[in-house]
XYZ file of C-alpha atoms in Angstrom:
356
model
C -55.976 61.079 -42.213
C -54.613 57.810 -41.850
C -51.772 57.995 -43.243
C -50.965 54.339 -45.628
C -47.453 54.652 -46.216
C -46.336 54.877 -42.637
C -49.340 51.759 -41.925
C -47.696 49.857 -44.618
C -43.889 50.205 -43.604
C -45.112 48.508 -40.107
C -46.944 46.039 -41.371
C -43.717 45.024 -43.431
C -41.487 45.701 -40.371
C -43.813 42.848 -38.329
C -43.917 40.648 -41.332
C -40.278 40.678 -41.199
C -40.006 39.705 -37.342
C -41.633 36.286 -37.869
C -40.672 34.769 -41.223
C -38.554 31.616 -40.794
C -34.894 32.332 -40.429
C -32.055 30.383 -41.077
C -29.303 29.805 -37.894
C -25.969 28.893 -38.026
C -23.139 27.936 -35.531
C -22.724 31.544 -34.629
C -25.900 32.204 -33.213
C -25.578 29.193 -30.440
C -23.930 30.167 -27.240
C -23.459 26.637 -25.858
C -21.138 26.919 -21.698
C -20.264 23.139 -21.025
C -21.229 21.602 -17.755
C -18.613 21.391 -15.607
C -18.902 17.198 -15.713
C -18.471 17.303 -19.545
C -15.375 19.495 -19.912
C -11.950 17.919 -20.863
C -9.484 16.557 -18.136
C -5.941 15.845 -18.566
C -4.542 12.800 -16.811
C -1.226 14.344 -16.375
C -0.704 15.130 -13.023
C 2.458 17.348 -12.103
C 5.422 15.754 -11.393
C 6.263 17.537 -8.713
C 10.056 17.257 -8.934
C 10.458 19.920 -6.021
C 9.048 17.672 -3.346
C 10.511 17.247 -0.568
C 10.117 14.127 1.917
C 8.502 14.184 4.895
C 7.988 12.423 8.201
C 3.058 13.045 8.922
C 3.750 13.371 13.276
C 0.151 14.268 13.958
C -3.381 14.576 12.221
C -6.109 16.718 13.414
C -9.143 17.403 10.969
C -7.694 17.555 7.712
C -4.546 19.289 8.718
C -0.969 17.140 9.147
C 2.033 18.037 11.176
C 4.864 16.614 8.838
C 8.434 16.154 10.056
C 10.951 17.481 7.102
C 13.842 14.953 6.811
C 16.413 17.192 5.123
C 16.344 20.595 7.223
C 14.355 19.357 10.588
C 11.300 22.049 10.292
C 7.960 21.028 11.014
C 5.615 22.481 9.007
C 1.403 22.151 8.808
C -0.094 20.397 5.385
C -3.185 19.346 3.737
C -3.462 16.919 0.834
C -3.713 17.562 -2.938
C -7.049 16.968 -3.879
C -4.812 14.608 -6.771
C -4.569 12.143 -3.668
C -8.377 11.470 -4.515
C -9.418 9.447 -1.454
C -6.179 8.029 -0.515
C -5.847 8.638 3.609
C -2.934 9.808 5.187
C -1.856 8.249 9.147
C 0.729 8.996 11.068
C 3.653 7.463 10.178
C 3.302 7.761 6.593
C 6.291 9.623 4.364
C 5.090 11.704 2.141
C 6.520 14.212 -0.508
C 5.142 17.831 -0.157
C 5.230 21.177 -1.921
C 4.603 24.969 -1.526
C 6.017 26.756 2.187
C 7.811 24.174 3.815
C 10.159 26.281 6.110
C 8.011 25.458 9.309
C 6.984 29.682 9.859
C 3.843 30.282 11.467
C 0.577 30.733 9.977
C 2.127 28.747 6.576
C 0.232 25.643 4.569
C 2.390 23.103 2.446
C 1.005 20.630 0.520
C 1.286 16.637 0.271
C 1.139 15.960 -2.907
C 2.410 12.064 -2.730
C 2.158 9.046 -0.197
C 5.170 6.745 -0.544
C 4.508 3.296 -0.707
C 4.109 1.690 2.984
C 6.042 -0.677 4.402
C 3.792 -2.165 6.873
C 0.417 -1.192 7.982
C -1.055 -1.768 12.018
C -5.163 -2.097 11.387
C -7.956 -2.817 13.960
C -10.842 -3.288 13.562
C -13.641 -0.433 15.279
C -15.607 -3.549 16.989
C -15.696 -2.152 20.903
C -19.242 -1.355 20.769
C -22.061 -4.251 22.304
C -24.290 -5.561 19.534
C -23.215 -7.461 16.620
C -20.932 -7.699 13.700
C -23.421 -4.668 12.154
C -21.149 -1.499 11.984
C -17.689 -3.110 11.950
C -14.889 -1.091 9.952
C -11.038 -1.271 9.349
C -8.793 1.727 11.118
C -5.258 1.730 9.832
C -3.158 2.444 13.443
C 0.210 3.705 11.579
C 2.281 3.396 8.865
C 5.428 2.199 8.241
C 6.070 1.113 11.648
C 8.847 -1.554 12.761
C 7.955 -2.866 16.346
C 5.091 -3.360 18.130
C 5.498 -2.609 21.921
C 2.727 -4.259 23.921
C 2.122 -1.842 26.993
C 0.692 -3.920 30.114
C 1.097 -3.291 33.620
C 2.247 -5.783 36.296
C -0.685 -4.796 38.243
C -3.254 -1.952 39.300
C -4.816 -2.899 36.359
C -3.788 -6.387 36.446
C -2.351 -7.674 33.071
C -4.655 -8.760 30.634
C -3.928 -11.926 28.110
C -6.350 -12.108 26.243
C -5.649 -8.440 24.822
C -1.709 -9.342 24.504
C -2.603 -11.929 22.349
C -4.718 -9.741 20.224
C -1.706 -6.938 19.910
C 0.426 -9.762 18.622
C -2.282 -11.190 16.268
C -1.936 -7.952 14.746
C 1.313 -7.305 14.897
C 2.210 -10.811 13.087
C -0.330 -10.095 10.739
C 1.105 -6.795 9.805
C 4.652 -8.378 9.473
C 5.592 -5.989 12.227
C 8.448 -7.632 14.988
C 6.279 -6.926 18.636
C 7.859 -6.189 22.302
C 6.237 -6.646 25.467
C 6.630 -3.751 27.839
C 5.597 -4.347 31.299
C 5.223 -1.096 33.872
C 4.450 -0.792 37.459
C 7.325 -4.153 38.385
C 7.486 -2.103 41.578
C 3.700 -3.635 42.765
C 4.366 -7.370 41.049
C 6.616 -9.749 39.667
C 6.649 -10.419 36.233
C 6.554 -14.531 36.323
C 3.119 -15.356 35.692
C 2.971 -13.648 32.463
C 6.079 -14.442 31.377
C 5.587 -18.054 31.793
C 2.250 -17.968 30.191
C 4.174 -16.504 26.796
C 7.168 -19.284 27.785
C 6.773 -20.661 24.380
C 7.052 -18.041 22.127
C 10.428 -16.874 23.189
C 8.778 -13.241 23.151
C 10.964 -9.878 24.030
C 10.177 -8.362 27.076
C 11.554 -5.543 28.868
C 10.447 -4.397 32.652
C 9.876 -1.364 33.598
C 9.943 0.261 37.413
C 9.552 3.704 38.191
C 12.248 3.969 40.058
C 14.928 2.698 37.723
C 16.390 4.231 34.283
C 14.377 3.053 31.682
C 18.390 1.873 29.819
C 16.397 -1.500 28.312
C 13.878 0.073 26.496
C 15.586 2.662 24.740
C 18.491 0.246 23.573
C 14.982 -1.422 21.934
C 13.616 1.820 20.780
C 16.821 3.188 19.126
C 17.012 3.093 15.546
C 13.312 2.067 15.073
C 10.192 3.458 14.408
C 8.366 2.258 17.564
C 3.997 2.292 17.971
C 3.705 2.548 21.582
C 0.212 0.861 22.270
C -1.690 -1.032 25.728
C -4.969 -0.044 27.848
C -5.072 3.026 29.709
C -3.985 2.962 32.996
C -1.044 0.973 32.361
C 1.647 3.658 32.133
C 1.988 4.524 28.634
C 2.427 7.832 28.929
C 4.159 8.024 31.854
C 6.289 6.112 29.714
C 6.069 8.498 27.140
C 7.128 11.729 28.943
C 10.013 9.698 30.503
C 11.145 8.599 27.425
C 11.169 12.345 25.238
C 11.444 14.852 28.527
C 8.934 17.999 27.362
C 6.135 16.181 25.810
C 4.128 16.191 28.739
C 1.475 13.319 27.715
C -1.349 13.855 29.592
C -1.368 10.803 32.642
C -4.456 9.767 34.420
C -5.221 7.558 37.227
C -6.653 3.765 37.893
C -10.270 4.152 38.884
C -11.136 2.065 42.041
C -13.151 -0.626 39.410
C -8.914 -1.055 37.996
C -9.809 0.734 34.556
C -7.563 3.582 33.876
C -8.878 6.654 32.502
C -8.302 7.573 28.603
C -6.110 10.259 28.956
C -4.333 10.396 25.330
C -6.481 11.126 22.945
C -4.965 11.010 18.922
C -1.656 9.110 17.667
C 1.690 11.459 18.070
C 4.929 10.547 16.527
C 7.720 11.953 19.021
C 11.474 12.069 17.558
C 13.370 9.983 21.105
C 16.460 12.017 22.076
C 19.935 11.804 20.073
C 17.882 11.137 16.943
C 17.824 7.552 18.287
C 14.526 6.670 16.614
C 10.568 7.372 16.892
C 7.520 6.437 19.245
C 4.214 6.643 18.203
C 2.013 7.224 21.425
C -1.529 5.749 20.627
C -4.769 6.659 22.343
C -5.564 4.104 24.987
C -8.009 1.399 23.929
C -10.551 -0.649 24.953
C -10.292 -3.120 22.056
C -8.136 -4.241 19.529
C -10.709 -5.892 16.813
C -9.387 -8.766 14.498
C -12.229 -8.644 12.404
C -10.303 -8.012 9.294
C -7.776 -11.134 10.042
C -8.515 -13.988 8.356
C -8.915 -17.379 10.190
C -5.416 -18.656 9.015
C -3.437 -15.555 10.090
C -5.301 -15.429 13.298
C -4.016 -19.492 14.317
C -0.544 -17.968 12.923
C -0.523 -15.014 15.768
C -0.223 -18.626 18.271
C 3.524 -19.899 16.913
C 3.469 -22.517 19.968
C -0.555 -24.154 17.836
C 0.435 -23.284 14.367
C 2.163 -26.810 13.598
C -0.100 -28.922 15.266
C -2.821 -27.700 12.541
C -0.831 -29.921 10.346
C -2.548 -33.009 12.249
C -6.027 -31.253 11.640
C -8.690 -33.589 9.043
C -9.478 -31.331 5.880
C -11.401 -28.165 6.544
C -10.845 -27.610 10.206
C -12.222 -24.724 11.576
C -10.398 -25.432 14.545
C -13.714 -24.620 16.969
C -13.144 -28.432 18.541
C -16.993 -28.835 17.851
C -15.829 -31.942 15.737
C -13.821 -33.610 18.128
C -11.029 -33.997 16.507
C -9.067 -31.195 15.991
C -4.806 -31.439 15.442
C -5.380 -28.680 18.086
C -6.703 -30.293 20.737
C -4.239 -33.388 20.657
C -1.337 -30.948 21.368
C -2.535 -29.647 24.523
C -3.497 -33.525 25.475
C -0.169 -34.296 25.289
C 1.347 -31.585 26.567
C 2.855 -29.710 24.038
C 0.934 -26.588 24.680
C -0.250 -24.526 27.770
C -4.252 -25.281 27.306
C -4.404 -21.378 28.336
C -3.157 -20.915 25.545
C -5.696 -22.508 23.112
C -8.425 -20.890 25.593
C -7.485 -17.572 24.254
C -6.971 -18.180 20.511
C -11.025 -19.631 20.631
C -11.891 -17.101 22.144
C -10.126 -14.834 19.474
C -11.816 -16.914 16.831
C -14.898 -16.877 18.652
C -15.169 -12.536 18.970
C -14.474 -12.920 14.773
C -18.201 -14.100 14.424
C -19.997 -12.113 17.017
C -19.093 -10.120 19.709
C -16.882 -12.000 22.838
C -14.493 -11.008 24.619
C -14.236 -7.797 22.942
C -12.362 -5.752 25.792
C -9.900 -8.735 25.499
C -9.574 -9.745 29.220
C -8.091 -12.714 30.007
């Protein structure tokens, strides 16, 4: 027998489920996405941060010297720094464990304003200007020490000219350091730069480095040079126990790359800092304007006032003031040739290795 009462109750229950129901805000459970969550623009002040000096960079880890205690700590970059890169020579503010104990990690939360930025354009590769990009070599340097050997390999004035332009553009004092003075004399290269009054030191393996130490004292100095010119040997003599790798010069007069990353080293008795950079084949200047490039040749720049308006200084028009200066004996024609070689290399790949 069919129970009509029970059947009627089931139909009433099902009908209740299909009836339209009024919803309110309590029925909605929506979790906001990550991008829509409110974010504050206020950042921690980090009043407890201590000052550090970046001495090495390796795959997102930064070795820093703590100014107040002398401790050496490993730090990572805080997310709040965004895309701001940290380079050797930066003065930074650090929080966290700054004791320098093994297996500890601190955090860089601020980068102090830089007093100077030495840059080069990575244009070593052959084949046009595509893919060139600027690279910061070091920050807050006072002096650029251009290391060049007098023999084996022979001096490259083109490379020295590039470094001088980069130093003047960054407003860093240049210093020419001539090595292997026991193999050849400095007269030829000093004559080439006679009009610049360029400061220099002469180094020999059998003599102390007193003159070089005097020039480095109290400064942050960047040492740069082609591989094989004796730069790492100088660093090992200046800071005993450093053990920077030293390479030999090949039969064709080219050095092997020995240093692989920039490293800041403190001179004995806290006399200053030297930053050893990797041996490089090229010092690109694509980031330097044509006017700044000319100011890297102080012996030529004054003659530019005799140029016609909008002169490109290439000499193609035949009335460039630089040509007039050389014709009158006021400048070394090799200097003008070097300037125009650098000027041409900004538009292409001429003289990419800085050869004389």
